CSV table of C-alpha atoms in Angstrom, one decimal:
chain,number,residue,atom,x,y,z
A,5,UNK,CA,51.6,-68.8,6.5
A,6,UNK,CA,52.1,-65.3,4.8
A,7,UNK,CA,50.8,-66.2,1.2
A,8,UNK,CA,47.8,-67.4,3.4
A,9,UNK,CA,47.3,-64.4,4.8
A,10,UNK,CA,48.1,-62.6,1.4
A,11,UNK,CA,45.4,-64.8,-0.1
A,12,UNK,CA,42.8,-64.4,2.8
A,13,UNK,CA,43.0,-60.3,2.6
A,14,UNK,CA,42.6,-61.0,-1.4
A,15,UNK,CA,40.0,-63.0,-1.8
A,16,UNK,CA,37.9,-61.3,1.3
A,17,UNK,CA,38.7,-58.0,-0.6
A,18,UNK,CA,37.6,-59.3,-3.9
A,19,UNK,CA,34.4,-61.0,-2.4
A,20,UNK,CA,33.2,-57.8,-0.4
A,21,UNK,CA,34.0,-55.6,-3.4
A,22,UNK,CA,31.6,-57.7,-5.6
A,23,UNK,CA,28.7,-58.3,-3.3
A,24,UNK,CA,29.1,-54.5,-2.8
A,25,UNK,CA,28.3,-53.7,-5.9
A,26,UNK,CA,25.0,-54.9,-6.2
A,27,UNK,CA,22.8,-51.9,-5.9
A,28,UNK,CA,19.5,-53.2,-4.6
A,29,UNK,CA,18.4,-49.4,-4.6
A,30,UNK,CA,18.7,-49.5,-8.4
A,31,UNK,CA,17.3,-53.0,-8.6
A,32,UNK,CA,14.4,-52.2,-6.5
A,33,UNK,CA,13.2,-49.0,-8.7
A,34,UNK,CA,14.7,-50.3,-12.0
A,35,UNK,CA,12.2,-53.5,-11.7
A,36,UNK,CA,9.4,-52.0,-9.6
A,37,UNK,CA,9.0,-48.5,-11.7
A,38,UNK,CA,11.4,-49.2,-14.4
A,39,UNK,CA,13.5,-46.3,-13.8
A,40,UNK,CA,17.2,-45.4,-11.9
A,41,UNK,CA,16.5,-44.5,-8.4
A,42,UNK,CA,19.5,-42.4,-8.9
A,43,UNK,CA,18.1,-40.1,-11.5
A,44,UNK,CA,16.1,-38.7,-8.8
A,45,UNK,CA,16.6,-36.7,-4.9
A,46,UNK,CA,19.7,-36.6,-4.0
A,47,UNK,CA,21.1,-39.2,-7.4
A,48,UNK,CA,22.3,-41.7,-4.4
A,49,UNK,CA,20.9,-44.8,-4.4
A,50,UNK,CA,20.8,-45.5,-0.6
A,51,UNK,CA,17.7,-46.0,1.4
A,52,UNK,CA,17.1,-42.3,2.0
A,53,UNK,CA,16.5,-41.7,-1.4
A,54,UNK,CA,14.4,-44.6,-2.2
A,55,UNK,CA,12.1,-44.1,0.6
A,56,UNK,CA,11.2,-40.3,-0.5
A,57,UNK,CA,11.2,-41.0,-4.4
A,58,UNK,CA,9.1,-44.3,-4.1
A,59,UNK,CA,7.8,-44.8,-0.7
A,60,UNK,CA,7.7,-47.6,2.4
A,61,UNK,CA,7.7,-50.8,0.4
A,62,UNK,CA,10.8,-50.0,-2.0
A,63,UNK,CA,12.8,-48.5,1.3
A,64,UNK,CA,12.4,-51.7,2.9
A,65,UNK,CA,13.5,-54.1,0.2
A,66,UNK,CA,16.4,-51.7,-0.8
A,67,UNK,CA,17.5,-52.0,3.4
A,68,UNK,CA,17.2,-55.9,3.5
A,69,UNK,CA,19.5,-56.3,0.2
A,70,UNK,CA,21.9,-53.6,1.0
A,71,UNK,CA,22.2,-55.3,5.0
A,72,UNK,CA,21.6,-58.4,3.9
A,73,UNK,CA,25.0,-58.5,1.3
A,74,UNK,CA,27.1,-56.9,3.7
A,75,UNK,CA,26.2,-59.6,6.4
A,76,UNK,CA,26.8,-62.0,3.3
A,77,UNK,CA,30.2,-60.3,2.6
A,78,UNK,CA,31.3,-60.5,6.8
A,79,UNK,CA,29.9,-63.6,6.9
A,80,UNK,CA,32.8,-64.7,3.7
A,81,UNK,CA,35.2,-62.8,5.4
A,82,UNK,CA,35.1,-64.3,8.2
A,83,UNK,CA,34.8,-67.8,6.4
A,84,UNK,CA,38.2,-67.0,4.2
A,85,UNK,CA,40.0,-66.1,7.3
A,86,UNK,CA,38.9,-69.2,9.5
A,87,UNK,CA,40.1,-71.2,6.4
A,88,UNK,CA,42.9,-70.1,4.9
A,89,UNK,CA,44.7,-68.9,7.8
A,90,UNK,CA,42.8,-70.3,11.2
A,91,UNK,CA,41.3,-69.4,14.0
A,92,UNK,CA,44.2,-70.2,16.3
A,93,UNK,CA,46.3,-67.1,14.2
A,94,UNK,CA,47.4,-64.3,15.1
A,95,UNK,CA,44.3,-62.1,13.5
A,96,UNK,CA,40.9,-63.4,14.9
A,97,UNK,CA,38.9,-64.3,12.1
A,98,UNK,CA,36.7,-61.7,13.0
A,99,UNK,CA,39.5,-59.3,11.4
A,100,UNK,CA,38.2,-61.1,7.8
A,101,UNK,CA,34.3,-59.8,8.5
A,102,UNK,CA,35.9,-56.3,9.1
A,103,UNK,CA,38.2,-56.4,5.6
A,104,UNK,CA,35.1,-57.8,4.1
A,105,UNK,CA,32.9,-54.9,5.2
A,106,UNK,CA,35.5,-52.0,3.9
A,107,UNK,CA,35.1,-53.3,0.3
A,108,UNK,CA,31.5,-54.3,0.7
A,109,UNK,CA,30.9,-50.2,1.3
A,110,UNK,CA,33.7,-49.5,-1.7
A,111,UNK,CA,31.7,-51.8,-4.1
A,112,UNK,CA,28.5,-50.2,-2.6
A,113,UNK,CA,29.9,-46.3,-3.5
A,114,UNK,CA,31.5,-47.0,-6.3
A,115,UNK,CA,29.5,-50.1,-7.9
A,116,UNK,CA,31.6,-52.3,-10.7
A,117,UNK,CA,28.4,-53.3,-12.3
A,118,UNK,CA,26.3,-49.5,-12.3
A,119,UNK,CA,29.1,-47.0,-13.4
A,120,UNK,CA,30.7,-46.4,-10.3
A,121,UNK,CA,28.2,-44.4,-9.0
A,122,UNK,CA,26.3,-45.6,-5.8
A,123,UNK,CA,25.4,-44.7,-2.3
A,124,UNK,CA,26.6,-43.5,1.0
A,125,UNK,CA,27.3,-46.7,2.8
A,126,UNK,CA,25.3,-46.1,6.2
A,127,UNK,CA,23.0,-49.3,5.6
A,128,UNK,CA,25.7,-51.2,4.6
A,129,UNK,CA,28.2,-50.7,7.3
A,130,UNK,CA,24.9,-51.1,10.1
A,131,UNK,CA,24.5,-54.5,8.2
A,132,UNK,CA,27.9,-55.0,8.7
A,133,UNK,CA,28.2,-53.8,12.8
A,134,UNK,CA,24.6,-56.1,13.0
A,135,UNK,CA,26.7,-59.2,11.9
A,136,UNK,CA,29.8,-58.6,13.8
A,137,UNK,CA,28.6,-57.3,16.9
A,138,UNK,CA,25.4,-56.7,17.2
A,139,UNK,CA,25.8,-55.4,21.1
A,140,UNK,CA,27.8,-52.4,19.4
A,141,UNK,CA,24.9,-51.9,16.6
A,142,UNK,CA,22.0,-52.0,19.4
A,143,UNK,CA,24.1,-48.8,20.8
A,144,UNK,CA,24.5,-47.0,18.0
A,145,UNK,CA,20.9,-47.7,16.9
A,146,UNK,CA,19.5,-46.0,19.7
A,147,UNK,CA,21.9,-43.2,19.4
A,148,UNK,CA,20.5,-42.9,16.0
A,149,UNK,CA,16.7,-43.2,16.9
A,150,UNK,CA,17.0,-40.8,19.8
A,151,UNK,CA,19.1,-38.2,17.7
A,152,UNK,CA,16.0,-38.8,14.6
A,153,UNK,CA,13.4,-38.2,17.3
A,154,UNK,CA,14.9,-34.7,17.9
A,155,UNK,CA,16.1,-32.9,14.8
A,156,UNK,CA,14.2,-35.8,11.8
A,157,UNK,CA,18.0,-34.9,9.7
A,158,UNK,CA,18.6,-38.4,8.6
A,159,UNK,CA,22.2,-37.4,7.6
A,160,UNK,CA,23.3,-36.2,10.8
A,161,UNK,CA,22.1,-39.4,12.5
A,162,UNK,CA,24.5,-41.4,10.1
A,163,UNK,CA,27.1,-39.0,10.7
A,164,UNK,CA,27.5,-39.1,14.5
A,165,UNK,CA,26.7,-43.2,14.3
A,166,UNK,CA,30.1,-43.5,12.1
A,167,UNK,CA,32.2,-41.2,14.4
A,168,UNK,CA,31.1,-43.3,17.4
A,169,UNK,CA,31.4,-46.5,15.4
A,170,UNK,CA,35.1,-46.5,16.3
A,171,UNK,CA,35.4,-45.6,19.8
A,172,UNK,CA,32.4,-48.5,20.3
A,173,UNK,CA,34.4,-51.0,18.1
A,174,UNK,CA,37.6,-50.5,20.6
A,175,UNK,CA,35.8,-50.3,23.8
A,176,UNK,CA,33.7,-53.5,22.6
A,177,UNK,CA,36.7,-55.7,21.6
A,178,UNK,CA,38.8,-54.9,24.7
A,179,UNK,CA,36.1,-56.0,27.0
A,180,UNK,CA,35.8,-59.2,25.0
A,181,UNK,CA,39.4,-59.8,25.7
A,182,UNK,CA,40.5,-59.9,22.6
A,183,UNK,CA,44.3,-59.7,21.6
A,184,UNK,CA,46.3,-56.6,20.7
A,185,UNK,CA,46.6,-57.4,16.9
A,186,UNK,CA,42.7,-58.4,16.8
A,187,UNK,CA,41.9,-54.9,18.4
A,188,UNK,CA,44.4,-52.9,16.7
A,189,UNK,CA,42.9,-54.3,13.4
A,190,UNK,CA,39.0,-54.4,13.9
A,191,UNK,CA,39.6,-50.4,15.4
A,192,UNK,CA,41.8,-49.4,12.1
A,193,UNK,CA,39.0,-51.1,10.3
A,194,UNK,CA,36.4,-49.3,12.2
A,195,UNK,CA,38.1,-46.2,11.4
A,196,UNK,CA,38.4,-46.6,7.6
A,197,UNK,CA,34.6,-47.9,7.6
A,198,UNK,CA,33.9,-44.1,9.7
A,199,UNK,CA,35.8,-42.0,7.3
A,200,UNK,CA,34.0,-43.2,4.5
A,201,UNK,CA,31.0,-42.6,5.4
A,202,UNK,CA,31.8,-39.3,6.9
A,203,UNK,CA,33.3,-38.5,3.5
A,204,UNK,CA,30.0,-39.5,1.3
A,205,UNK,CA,28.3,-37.2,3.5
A,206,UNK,CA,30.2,-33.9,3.1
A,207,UNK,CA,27.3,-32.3,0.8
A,208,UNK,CA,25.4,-33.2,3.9
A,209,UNK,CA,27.4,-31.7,5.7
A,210,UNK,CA,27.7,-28.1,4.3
A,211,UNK,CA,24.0,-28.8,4.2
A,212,UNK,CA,23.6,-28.9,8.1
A,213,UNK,CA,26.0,-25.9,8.1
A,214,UNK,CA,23.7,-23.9,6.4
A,215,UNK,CA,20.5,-25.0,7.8
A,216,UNK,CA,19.6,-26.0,4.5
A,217,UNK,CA,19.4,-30.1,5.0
A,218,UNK,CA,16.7,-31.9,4.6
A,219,UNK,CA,14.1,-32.9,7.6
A,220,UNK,CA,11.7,-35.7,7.2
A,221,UNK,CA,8.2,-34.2,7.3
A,222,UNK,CA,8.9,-31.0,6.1
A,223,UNK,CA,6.8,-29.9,2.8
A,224,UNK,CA,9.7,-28.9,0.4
A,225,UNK,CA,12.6,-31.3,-0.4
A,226,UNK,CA,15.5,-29.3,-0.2
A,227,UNK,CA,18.5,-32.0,-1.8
């Protein structure tokens, strides 16, 4: 039973870090204008920075393949767990779909196939909530779009969705009745997923300190 556990946590790992990698920011601009997205804005190659290099059309095919992988990868995840070690263990399969989406956002910041350099992991970790639990994704969507509405600070949005991403991931699995393990697991997940994406945004976040981060609408790109 441990070596199936040991292989589950592998191969999800392995699996999330590999769909991860596959920038469809890059993609998008490399086919569409024949050029690195990331040469350009901020030199992330995340939605945000598609959308104000390139415009609508790019920024929507760079969302679906950056949510549509991580889906993919919690999808696998979950898959691998349910097979190798069951759903009658002690981990809820679910706790596959959360490995899966750590590396998914690892491979997406720091892509095997595009020098290690990629993007900041919001869209990939929403992709990843939407597939999981879409109840806690709803909330923290409309946390987002109310908080947009108000200041138009992209950044800050994604900030305050990841430190609530947590405390939404516990409150959702206890009322679901999962067990101890399953919640202690999908919450330390939750966590790790938070973190990261707090950590991306740190630029951003001296940014908002100084009142120099970019607002959509405004005339002058400040990044």
């Amino acid at each position: 039973m441990v070596l199936h556990v040991i292989a589950a946590c592998v191969l999800t790992a392995l699996a999330g870090y590999l769909l991860g990698s596959v920038l469809f920011g890059v993609l998008v601009s490399k086919t569409m204008y024949n050029e690195d997205v990331r040469d350009h804005g901020s030199g992330n190659a995340g939605m945000t920075n598609v959308l104000r290099t390139y415009g609508a059309l790019p920024a929507i095919l760079t969302i679906v393949g950056d949510v549509g992988k991580s889906v993919a990868a919690t999808n696998l995840g979950y898959l691998l767990f349910t097979t190798l070690i069951g759903a009658d263990g002690t981990l809820d399969p679910v706790c596959g779909a959360y490995l899966a989406a750590i590396f998914c956002m690892i491979g997406h910041s720091r892509p095997l196939y595009f020098s290690f350099k990629g993007g900041k992991c919001v869209l990939v970790g929403a992709g990843a909530a939407l597939s999981i639990s879409p109840l806690v994704c709803l909330v923290l969507l409309v946390v987002f779009l109310v908080q947009f509405a108000f200041s138009r600070i992209v950044s800050l949005g994604s900030i305050m969705v990841a430190a609530l991403f947590p405390v939404a991931t516990l409150v959702y699995w206890v009322l679901m009745g999962a067990n101890l393990p399953t919640i202690a697991f999908s919450t330390a997940c939750s966590l790790i997923m938070a973190l990261m994406v707090i950590w991306l945004h740190r630029a951003n976040i001296n940014r908002l300190k100084n009142g120099t981060e970019y607002r959509f609408g405004s005339r002058k790109d400040k990044e």
